Short mmCIF file of C-alpha atoms and ligand atoms in Angstrom, two decimals:
data_model
loop_
_atom_site.label_atom_id
_atom_site.label_comp_id
_atom_site.label_asym_id
_atom_site.label_seq_id
_atom_site.Cartn_x
_atom_site.Cartn_y
_atom_site.Cartn_z
CA MET A 1 79.81 102.19 18.34
CA PRO A 2 81.80 103.06 21.45
CA THR A 3 85.00 105.04 20.93
CA GLU A 4 88.12 103.17 19.86
CA ARG A 5 90.16 104.51 22.77
CA THR A 6 91.98 102.21 25.18
CA SER A 7 93.56 103.07 28.51
CA ILE A 8 97.34 103.12 28.80
CA HIS A 9 96.93 101.80 32.34
CA GLY A 10 95.31 98.54 31.26
CA GLN A 11 91.81 97.17 31.70
CA TRP A 12 89.83 95.01 34.14
CA SER A 13 89.69 91.38 33.05
CA ASN A 14 85.89 91.49 32.84
CA ARG A 15 82.73 93.01 34.21
CA LEU A 16 82.95 91.07 37.46
CA ALA A 17 86.41 92.42 38.09
CA PHE A 18 85.09 95.93 37.75
CA ILE A 19 82.19 95.21 40.08
CA LEU A 20 84.62 93.88 42.66
CA ALA A 21 86.97 96.80 42.34
CA ALA A 22 84.20 99.38 42.45
CA THR A 23 82.63 97.60 45.41
CA GLY A 24 86.06 97.55 47.00
CA SER A 25 86.20 101.30 46.54
CA ALA A 26 82.67 101.88 47.79
CA VAL A 27 82.69 99.55 50.79
CA GLY A 28 85.10 100.91 53.33
CA LEU A 29 85.32 102.90 56.53
CA GLY A 30 82.36 104.90 55.25
CA ASN A 31 80.04 101.93 55.73
CA ILE A 32 81.32 100.45 58.94
CA TRP A 33 82.92 103.34 60.81
CA LYS A 34 81.23 106.46 59.49
CA PHE A 35 77.65 105.48 58.71
CA PRO A 36 76.83 104.25 62.24
CA TYR A 37 78.34 107.24 63.99
CA ILE A 38 76.75 109.91 61.81
CA ALA A 39 73.41 108.08 61.94
CA GLY A 40 73.83 108.06 65.73
CA GLU A 41 74.66 111.75 65.85
CA ASN A 42 71.74 112.70 63.64
CA GLY A 43 68.98 110.86 65.42
CA GLY A 44 68.79 107.55 63.49
CA GLY A 45 65.74 106.58 61.41
CA ALA A 46 64.95 109.81 59.58
CA PHE A 47 68.61 110.26 58.73
CA VAL A 48 68.82 106.70 57.42
CA LEU A 49 65.74 107.24 55.28
CA VAL A 50 67.15 110.41 53.69
CA TYR A 51 70.42 108.59 53.09
CA LEU A 52 68.65 105.68 51.37
CA LEU A 53 66.62 108.07 49.24
CA CYS A 54 69.79 109.88 48.17
CA ILE A 55 71.43 106.57 47.22
CA ALA A 56 68.47 105.65 45.02
CA VAL A 57 67.70 108.89 43.23
CA ILE A 58 71.09 110.61 43.22
CA GLY A 59 73.75 108.00 43.91
CA ILE A 60 72.91 105.33 41.35
CA PRO A 61 72.34 107.75 38.44
CA ILE A 62 75.54 109.66 39.25
CA MET A 63 77.49 106.44 39.46
CA MET A 64 76.26 105.56 35.97
CA ALA A 65 77.27 109.01 34.76
CA GLU A 66 80.74 108.74 36.26
CA VAL A 67 81.40 105.27 34.87
CA MET A 68 80.11 106.41 31.49
CA LEU A 69 82.40 109.46 31.36
CA GLY A 70 85.37 107.40 32.51
CA ARG A 71 84.85 104.66 29.96
CA ARG A 72 84.41 107.14 27.15
CA GLY A 73 87.48 109.17 28.06
CA ARG A 74 89.67 106.23 29.07
CA GLN A 75 92.14 108.44 30.96
CA SER A 76 92.61 110.04 34.36
CA PRO A 77 89.60 112.21 35.28
CA ILE A 78 91.51 115.40 34.42
CA ASN A 79 92.38 114.22 30.91
CA THR A 80 89.06 112.48 30.44
CA MET A 81 87.21 115.72 31.15
CA ARG A 82 89.53 117.61 28.83
CA THR A 83 89.06 115.11 26.00
CA LEU A 84 85.30 114.84 26.39
CA ALA A 85 84.86 118.62 26.63
CA TYR A 86 86.79 118.93 23.37
CA GLU A 87 84.78 116.23 21.63
CA GLU A 88 81.48 117.64 22.83
CA LYS A 89 82.63 121.12 21.82
CA VAL A 90 82.11 122.68 25.22
CA SER A 91 84.38 124.77 27.45
CA PRO A 92 87.85 123.35 28.19
CA ALA A 93 87.34 124.64 31.74
CA TRP A 94 85.61 121.30 32.50
CA ARG A 95 89.03 119.82 33.11
CA TRP A 96 89.00 121.72 36.42
CA LEU A 97 86.37 119.30 37.57
CA GLY A 98 89.05 116.63 37.30
CA TRP A 99 91.38 118.77 39.38
CA ALA A 100 88.78 119.37 42.06
CA GLY A 101 88.36 115.60 42.31
CA VAL A 102 92.09 115.07 42.72
CA LEU A 103 92.12 117.60 45.55
CA ALA A 104 89.11 116.01 47.26
CA GLY A 105 90.63 112.53 47.02
CA PHE A 106 93.85 113.72 48.47
CA LEU A 107 92.16 115.50 51.40
CA ILE A 108 89.90 112.54 52.13
CA LEU A 109 92.77 110.06 52.05
CA SER A 110 94.74 112.23 54.47
CA TYR A 111 92.25 111.54 57.26
CA TYR A 112 90.97 108.21 55.97
CA SER A 113 94.43 106.78 56.47
CA VAL A 114 94.54 107.90 60.11
CA ILE A 115 91.24 106.17 60.87
CA ALA A 116 92.35 103.08 58.96
CA GLY A 117 95.37 103.22 61.28
CA TRP A 118 92.99 102.84 64.25
CA ALA A 119 91.58 99.72 62.66
CA LEU A 120 95.11 98.37 62.17
CA ALA A 121 95.94 99.04 65.80
CA TYR A 122 92.76 97.20 66.81
CA VAL A 123 93.77 94.08 64.90
CA PHE A 124 96.51 93.61 67.46
CA ARG A 125 94.48 94.74 70.45
CA ALA A 126 91.73 92.28 69.56
CA GLY A 127 94.12 89.45 68.72
CA SER A 128 95.93 89.70 72.06
CA GLY A 129 92.69 89.06 73.92
CA LEU A 130 92.69 92.55 75.41
CA PHE A 131 88.93 92.88 75.10
CA THR A 132 88.02 89.71 76.96
CA GLY A 133 85.35 90.39 79.56
CA LEU A 134 85.68 94.16 79.30
CA THR A 135 82.86 96.52 80.17
CA ALA A 136 82.03 99.71 78.29
CA ASP A 137 84.40 101.70 80.50
CA GLY A 138 87.34 99.43 79.87
CA VAL A 139 86.77 99.55 76.14
CA GLN A 140 86.53 103.32 76.26
CA SER A 141 89.86 103.66 77.98
CA ILE A 142 91.58 101.42 75.41
CA PHE A 143 90.29 103.76 72.74
CA SER A 144 91.46 106.90 74.53
CA ASN A 145 94.87 105.38 75.12
CA LEU A 146 95.24 104.99 71.39
CA VAL A 147 94.04 108.36 70.15
CA ASP A 148 95.58 110.42 72.94
CA GLU A 149 99.07 109.48 71.78
CA PRO A 150 100.20 111.33 68.65
CA GLU A 151 103.20 109.06 68.11
CA ARG A 152 101.03 105.97 68.09
CA LEU A 153 98.55 107.41 65.63
CA LEU A 154 101.37 108.63 63.47
CA ALA A 155 102.99 105.22 63.35
CA TRP A 156 99.77 103.45 62.29
CA HIS A 157 98.94 106.19 59.79
CA THR A 158 102.39 105.80 58.26
CA ILE A 159 102.05 102.03 57.99
CA PHE A 160 98.67 102.34 56.30
CA MET A 161 99.91 104.96 53.81
CA VAL A 162 102.86 102.76 52.87
CA MET A 163 100.54 99.78 52.37
CA THR A 164 98.33 101.88 50.12
CA MET A 165 101.17 103.21 48.04
CA ILE A 166 102.59 99.75 47.47
CA ILE A 167 99.34 98.52 45.92
CA VAL A 168 98.80 101.69 43.91
CA GLY A 169 102.37 101.51 42.69
CA ARG A 170 101.90 97.95 41.47
CA GLY A 171 98.97 98.88 39.30
CA VAL A 172 95.30 98.41 39.66
CA ARG A 173 95.05 94.98 38.25
CA SER A 174 97.74 92.86 39.80
CA GLY A 175 96.85 91.81 43.29
CA LEU A 176 93.88 94.05 43.80
CA GLU A 177 91.33 92.10 41.82
CA ARG A 178 92.15 88.87 43.56
CA ALA A 179 92.24 90.36 47.03
CA VAL A 180 88.80 91.91 46.75
CA ARG A 181 87.24 88.73 45.41
CA LEU A 182 88.04 86.92 48.62
CA LEU A 183 87.89 89.57 51.27
CA MET A 184 84.57 91.20 50.51
CA PRO A 185 82.52 88.04 51.07
CA ALA A 186 84.49 87.33 54.24
CA LEU A 187 83.69 90.78 55.61
CA PHE A 188 80.06 90.23 54.81
CA VAL A 189 79.97 86.94 56.73
CA LEU A 190 81.66 88.48 59.74
CA LEU A 191 79.16 91.29 59.83
CA LEU A 192 76.42 88.67 59.89
CA VAL A 193 78.13 87.06 62.89
CA LEU A 194 78.08 90.41 64.66
CA VAL A 195 74.43 90.98 63.82
CA GLY A 196 73.84 87.51 65.29
CA TYR A 197 75.53 88.62 68.50
CA ALA A 198 73.50 91.83 68.58
CA TRP A 199 70.34 89.78 68.11
CA ASN A 200 71.05 88.03 71.37
CA THR A 201 71.40 91.21 73.37
CA ASP A 202 68.19 92.45 74.93
CA ALA A 203 68.34 95.69 72.97
CA PHE A 204 68.09 94.31 69.45
CA ASP A 205 64.61 95.74 68.93
CA GLN A 206 65.63 99.07 70.35
CA GLY A 207 68.62 99.19 67.99
CA LEU A 208 66.48 98.40 64.97
CA GLU A 209 63.88 100.89 66.00
CA PHE A 210 66.51 103.59 66.32
CA LEU A 211 67.84 102.76 62.87
CA PHE A 212 64.60 102.23 60.97
CA THR A 213 61.82 104.23 62.62
CA PRO A 214 62.00 107.74 61.21
CA ASP A 215 61.54 110.52 63.71
CA PHE A 216 61.55 113.59 61.54
CA GLY A 217 61.86 115.85 64.54
CA ALA A 218 65.32 114.42 65.14
CA ILE A 219 66.87 115.61 61.88
CA THR A 220 68.03 119.10 60.95
CA ALA A 221 68.76 120.76 57.59
CA ASN A 222 72.41 120.16 58.32
CA GLY A 223 71.58 116.52 59.03
CA VAL A 224 70.01 116.22 55.58
CA LEU A 225 73.18 117.65 54.05
CA ILE A 226 75.25 115.13 56.00
CA ALA A 227 73.01 112.28 54.78
CA MET A 228 73.34 113.43 51.17
CA GLY A 229 77.08 113.96 51.51
CA HIS A 230 77.37 110.49 52.91
CA ALA A 231 75.54 109.00 49.92
CA PHE A 232 78.32 110.41 47.73
CA PHE A 233 81.07 109.43 50.15
CA THR A 234 79.94 105.86 50.64
CA LEU A 235 79.56 105.22 46.91
CA SER A 236 82.90 106.96 46.18
CA LEU A 237 81.18 109.51 43.95
CA GLY A 238 81.85 113.09 43.02
CA MET A 239 85.63 113.02 42.84
CA GLY A 240 86.62 110.82 39.93
CA ALA A 241 87.40 107.57 41.77
CA ILE A 242 84.59 105.70 40.06
CA MET A 243 85.34 107.61 36.86
CA VAL A 244 88.92 106.41 36.79
CA TYR A 245 87.78 102.85 37.55
CA GLY A 246 85.26 103.20 34.73
CA SER A 247 88.12 104.11 32.42
CA TYR A 248 89.42 100.55 32.86
CA LEU A 249 86.01 98.97 32.16
CA PRO A 250 85.68 96.73 29.09
CA ASP A 251 83.47 98.11 26.31
CA ASN A 252 80.81 95.45 26.43
CA ALA A 253 79.93 95.67 30.15
CA SER A 254 76.53 97.07 31.14
CA ILE A 255 77.01 100.29 33.07
CA ALA A 256 73.49 100.33 34.52
CA LYS A 257 73.62 96.81 35.92
CA THR A 258 77.06 97.20 37.41
CA SER A 259 76.14 100.50 39.08
CA VAL A 260 73.01 99.07 40.65
CA THR A 261 74.88 96.00 41.88
CA VAL A 262 77.66 98.02 43.48
CA SER A 263 75.21 100.39 45.17
CA LEU A 264 73.11 97.55 46.57
CA MET A 265 76.11 95.78 48.02
CA ASP A 266 77.40 98.96 49.55
CA THR A 267 74.07 99.80 51.17
CA THR A 268 73.64 96.29 52.54
CA VAL A 269 77.00 96.44 54.27
CA ALA A 270 76.19 99.80 55.89
CA LEU A 271 72.81 98.62 57.15
CA LEU A 272 74.31 95.42 58.55
CA ALA A 273 76.93 97.46 60.36
CA GLY A 274 74.20 99.61 61.87
CA MET A 275 72.20 96.54 62.90
CA ALA A 276 75.26 95.12 64.64
CA ILE A 277 76.27 98.30 66.41
CA PHE A 278 73.14 99.99 67.76
CA PRO A 279 71.84 97.04 69.80
CA ILE A 280 75.26 96.90 71.49
CA VAL A 281 75.12 100.65 72.08
CA PHE A 282 71.76 100.43 73.83
CA ALA A 283 72.40 97.17 75.65
CA ASN A 284 75.43 98.75 77.31
CA GLY A 285 73.96 102.14 78.05
CA LEU A 286 76.26 103.85 75.56
CA GLU A 287 75.58 107.07 73.68
CA PRO A 288 74.59 106.66 69.97
CA GLY A 289 76.01 110.13 69.32
CA ALA A 290 79.46 109.23 70.67
CA GLY A 291 81.14 110.36 67.46
CA PRO A 292 84.03 108.93 65.44
CA GLY A 293 85.04 106.48 68.17
CA LEU A 294 81.65 104.72 68.12
CA ILE A 295 82.56 101.39 66.54
CA PHE A 296 85.83 101.25 68.42
CA GLN A 297 83.94 101.66 71.67
CA THR A 298 81.12 99.24 70.95
CA LEU A 299 82.26 96.27 68.90
CA PRO A 300 85.06 95.32 71.32
CA ILE A 301 82.35 94.75 73.94
CA ALA A 302 80.79 92.17 71.64
CA PHE A 303 84.12 90.52 70.93
CA GLY A 304 84.99 90.54 74.61
CA HIS A 305 81.90 88.51 75.44
CA MET A 306 81.57 85.96 72.64
CA ASP A 307 83.26 82.59 72.33
CA GLY A 308 86.36 82.89 70.19
CA GLY A 309 86.04 86.68 70.47
CA ALA A 310 89.78 87.31 70.23
CA PHE A 311 89.90 85.48 66.93
CA PHE A 312 86.73 86.99 65.50
CA GLY A 313 87.72 90.45 66.70
CA MET A 314 91.09 90.20 65.06
CA LEU A 315 89.56 88.92 61.87
CA PHE A 316 86.94 91.67 61.85
CA PHE A 317 89.42 94.50 62.23
CA LEU A 318 91.69 92.87 59.68
CA LEU A 319 88.84 92.79 57.18
CA LEU A 320 88.02 96.39 58.03
CA VAL A 321 91.61 97.30 57.21
CA PHE A 322 91.25 95.51 53.89
CA ALA A 323 88.00 97.31 53.15
CA ALA A 324 89.71 100.61 53.93
CA TRP A 325 92.70 99.61 51.83
CA THR A 326 90.67 98.90 48.70
CA SER A 327 88.95 102.28 49.15
CA ALA A 328 92.15 104.18 49.84
CA ILE A 329 93.75 103.10 46.58
CA SER A 330 90.81 104.50 44.65
CA LEU A 331 91.11 107.84 46.44
CA ILE A 332 94.60 108.39 45.08
CA GLU A 333 94.27 106.62 41.70
CA PRO A 334 93.01 109.72 39.83
CA ALA A 335 96.12 111.67 40.87
CA VAL A 336 98.48 108.81 40.12
CA ALA A 337 96.96 108.14 36.71
CA TRP A 338 97.39 111.81 35.86
CA LEU A 339 101.04 111.90 36.98
CA VAL A 340 101.74 108.88 34.81
CA GLU A 341 99.92 110.31 31.79
CA ASN A 342 101.20 113.86 31.91
CA HIS A 343 104.58 113.60 33.55
CA GLY A 344 105.73 110.27 32.23
CA MET A 345 106.37 109.03 35.77
CA SER A 346 106.46 105.34 36.60
CA ARG A 347 103.51 104.23 38.73
CA ILE A 348 105.78 103.53 41.67
CA TYR A 349 107.27 106.97 41.60
CA ALA A 350 103.92 108.69 41.11
CA ALA A 351 102.42 106.71 43.99
CA ALA A 352 105.31 107.57 46.30
CA LEU A 353 105.04 111.25 45.49
CA ALA A 354 101.26 111.45 45.93
CA GLY A 355 101.55 109.32 49.06
CA MET A 356 104.07 111.59 50.71
CA VAL A 357 101.98 114.70 50.22
CA THR A 358 98.91 112.91 51.58
CA TRP A 359 100.83 111.51 54.51
CA GLY A 360 102.00 115.00 55.48
CA THR A 361 98.47 116.38 55.32
CA GLY A 362 97.37 113.49 57.52
CA LEU A 363 99.27 115.05 60.41
CA LEU A 364 96.46 117.59 60.73
CA THR A 365 94.11 114.73 61.57
CA VAL A 366 96.59 112.94 63.83
CA PHE A 367 96.88 116.04 66.01
CA SER A 368 93.15 116.76 65.92
CA PHE A 369 92.63 113.89 68.34
CA ASN A 370 95.22 114.90 70.90
CA LEU A 371 97.51 117.96 70.83
CA TRP A 372 94.97 120.10 68.97
CA ALA A 373 91.83 118.47 70.31
CA ASP A 374 90.67 121.77 71.76
CA PHE A 375 91.43 123.79 68.66
CA LYS A 376 88.10 124.58 66.97
CA PRO A 377 89.06 126.88 64.08
CA LEU A 378 85.47 127.70 63.03
CA GLY A 379 83.90 127.38 66.45
CA MET A 380 82.35 130.84 66.13
CA PHE A 381 79.81 129.50 63.61
CA ALA A 382 76.96 127.58 65.18
CA VAL A 383 77.10 124.65 62.72
CA PHE A 384 80.79 124.13 63.31
CA GLU A 385 80.65 124.41 67.05
CA GLY A 386 82.95 121.82 68.53
CA TYR A 387 84.45 120.86 65.13
CA THR A 388 88.13 119.96 65.22
CA ILE A 389 90.34 120.21 62.13
CA PHE A 390 89.52 116.58 61.39
CA ASP A 391 85.78 117.28 61.62
CA LEU A 392 86.15 120.26 59.31
CA LEU A 393 88.17 118.31 56.75
CA ASP A 394 85.54 115.62 56.76
CA TYR A 395 82.71 118.15 56.48
CA LEU A 396 84.36 120.10 53.67
CA THR A 397 85.14 117.04 51.58
CA ALA A 398 82.12 114.79 52.16
CA ASN A 399 79.39 117.38 52.50
CA ILE A 400 80.58 120.08 50.14
CA MET A 401 83.22 118.93 47.66
CA LEU A 402 81.67 115.56 46.77
CA PRO A 403 78.08 116.78 46.27
CA LEU A 404 79.38 119.75 44.29
CA GLY A 405 81.53 117.44 42.18
CA GLY A 406 78.52 115.18 41.67
CA LEU A 407 76.37 118.12 40.67
CA LEU A 408 78.90 119.18 38.04
CA ILE A 409 79.27 115.63 36.76
CA ALA A 410 75.49 115.55 36.36
CA VAL A 411 75.49 118.86 34.51
CA PHE A 412 78.23 117.70 32.18
CA ALA A 413 76.72 114.29 31.48
CA ALA A 414 73.16 115.47 30.92
CA TRP A 415 73.45 119.07 29.69
CA GLN A 416 76.82 119.37 28.00
CA MET A 417 77.24 115.99 26.41
CA ARG A 418 75.16 115.32 23.35
CA ARG A 419 72.31 112.94 23.89
CA GLU A 420 73.65 110.57 21.22
CA SER A 421 76.95 110.29 23.06
CA SER A 422 75.36 109.13 26.29
CA VAL A 423 72.91 106.83 24.50
CA GLU A 424 75.88 105.25 22.73
CA GLU A 425 78.11 104.88 25.78
CA LEU A 426 75.45 103.63 28.21
CA ALA A 427 74.32 101.17 25.53
CA MET A 428 70.94 100.49 27.10
CA GLY A 429 68.89 101.73 24.17
CA ASP A 430 66.87 104.91 24.09
CA GLY A 431 63.80 103.64 25.91
CA PHE A 432 62.23 104.11 29.32
CA LEU A 433 65.28 103.28 31.42
CA TYR A 434 67.54 105.62 29.51
CA GLY A 435 64.87 108.32 29.76
CA LEU A 436 64.60 107.78 33.51
CA TRP A 437 68.34 108.03 33.97
CA ARG A 438 68.52 111.17 31.90
CA MET A 439 65.65 112.80 33.75
CA LEU A 440 67.24 112.03 37.13
CA VAL A 441 70.67 113.30 36.16
CA ARG A 442 69.37 116.29 34.21
CA TYR A 443 66.88 117.61 36.75
CA ILE A 444 66.59 115.72 39.99
CA THR A 445 70.26 115.54 41.00
CA PRO A 446 71.17 119.18 40.36
CA VAL A 447 67.96 120.48 41.93
CA ALA A 448 68.25 118.19 44.96
CA VAL A 449 71.86 119.11 45.62
CA ILE A 450 71.14 122.82 45.30
CA ILE A 451 68.07 122.69 47.54
CA VAL A 452 69.94 120.75 50.23
CA PHE A 453 72.84 123.22 50.05
CA LEU A 454 70.54 126.21 50.33
CA HIS A 455 68.69 124.66 53.25
CA ALA A 456 71.89 123.91 55.07
CA ILE A 457 73.16 127.47 54.81
CA GLY A 458 69.77 128.73 55.93
CA VAL A 459 68.71 130.45 52.70
CA LEU A 460 65.63 128.28 52.16
N1 LIG B 501 83.54 104.94 49.66
C1 LIG B 501 84.57 104.88 50.64
C2 LIG B 501 83.98 104.44 51.96
O1 LIG B 501 82.75 104.36 52.09
O2 LIG B 501 84.74 104.17 52.88
C3 LIG B 501 85.31 106.17 50.79
C4 LIG B 501 85.65 106.82 49.49
C5 LIG B 501 86.45 106.16 48.55
C6 LIG B 501 85.14 108.06 49.20
C7 LIG B 501 86.71 106.75 47.34
C8 LIG B 501 85.39 108.66 47.99
C9 LIG B 501 86.18 108.00 47.08
F1 LIG B 501 86.40 108.55 45.96
#
């Protein structure tokens, strides 16, 4: 029998609601903004292959582990880890894993919100018909005009943070469930429209080849780390976001099926984004390694040349904002749930407090694109050559904190928790599939993460 615990924050109406919320968390800027540009920077095909492999053998099993821990603990990740460590009679120090997740979520949201601000700004730029007929150069200068101005970035960042805090303050269930149900399919359809446009460019084959033909010479040890880090980032793993969503999951829902469904949807969206973007990159003589501005410098070309482009462009960026929004709330939910549980705060108050701290940290990213664009704090190390504060924040969180968090989650779920506990909570019997999951989480994930880390720092 599962534990009798219930969450004080409420519960999803059913399994579908959880799938939608978890997909809402997973599908975000990571799929549409980040995946294409890091794939572009790391040579394409081989990077994509490593990423897909990481999703399958690390991502899905870790997602199951996180949902399982969350549902069993039924509290914020910090308190869940404390409770489970107590029940499993292991060190209370495991609660620090919850804390590390809160810190990672807060750091990620600080820059995530700035980029989501770009998407917000583009809703209006697209809607006003600004992109009509533009060439690559024109689109590039619209992008620079935006990011060169700290005040502008700050304003959009502020608006996005306020939007996020309002939803978090209202609670996970009201509003959120319904919004995701409608917006996710719409985003999917719009991506298909863009792939359709890309198909008609004369570089569709070249784009696909770049994305799907592995050239192992083009990837470095650091590139492998980035691919693995991105598998965690894109599935929202390693920091408690999926754990806290799991804590609102009804007892009778299948953890394995939901995790596989969410991961498949997330991967499909990323691949579609890549298939839309790279043909446009090549058809217009752009650079696949252009960096964080990639989608903002490519998609407007497509919108500027298709019928009804102003409308579709506006709709696309609006949906991107929604995708970012449903991810952003999950980044801060672990902290907010903890403030409510341990400090008796109302959700509104907790959200405002967490939001203000995150907003302030976001200034580091805002200035990374203009005033401090030439400040490269770790430029003396070869790997970090040319990294701004924003690049470093992203590297630290996605490539180090999330995989490390995932590694520890794996160790807890498969080495510290009793086998009976995980058999009971996963509720998929004790047969082949359970054995496969346990083997992956017990051996493959920790070993893979450690090997990739060691490679990246040059020890192996
Ligand atoms: N998965 C989100 C994306 O791909 O945009 C980002 C994210 C959300 C990362 C929640 C981590 C997290 F906990």
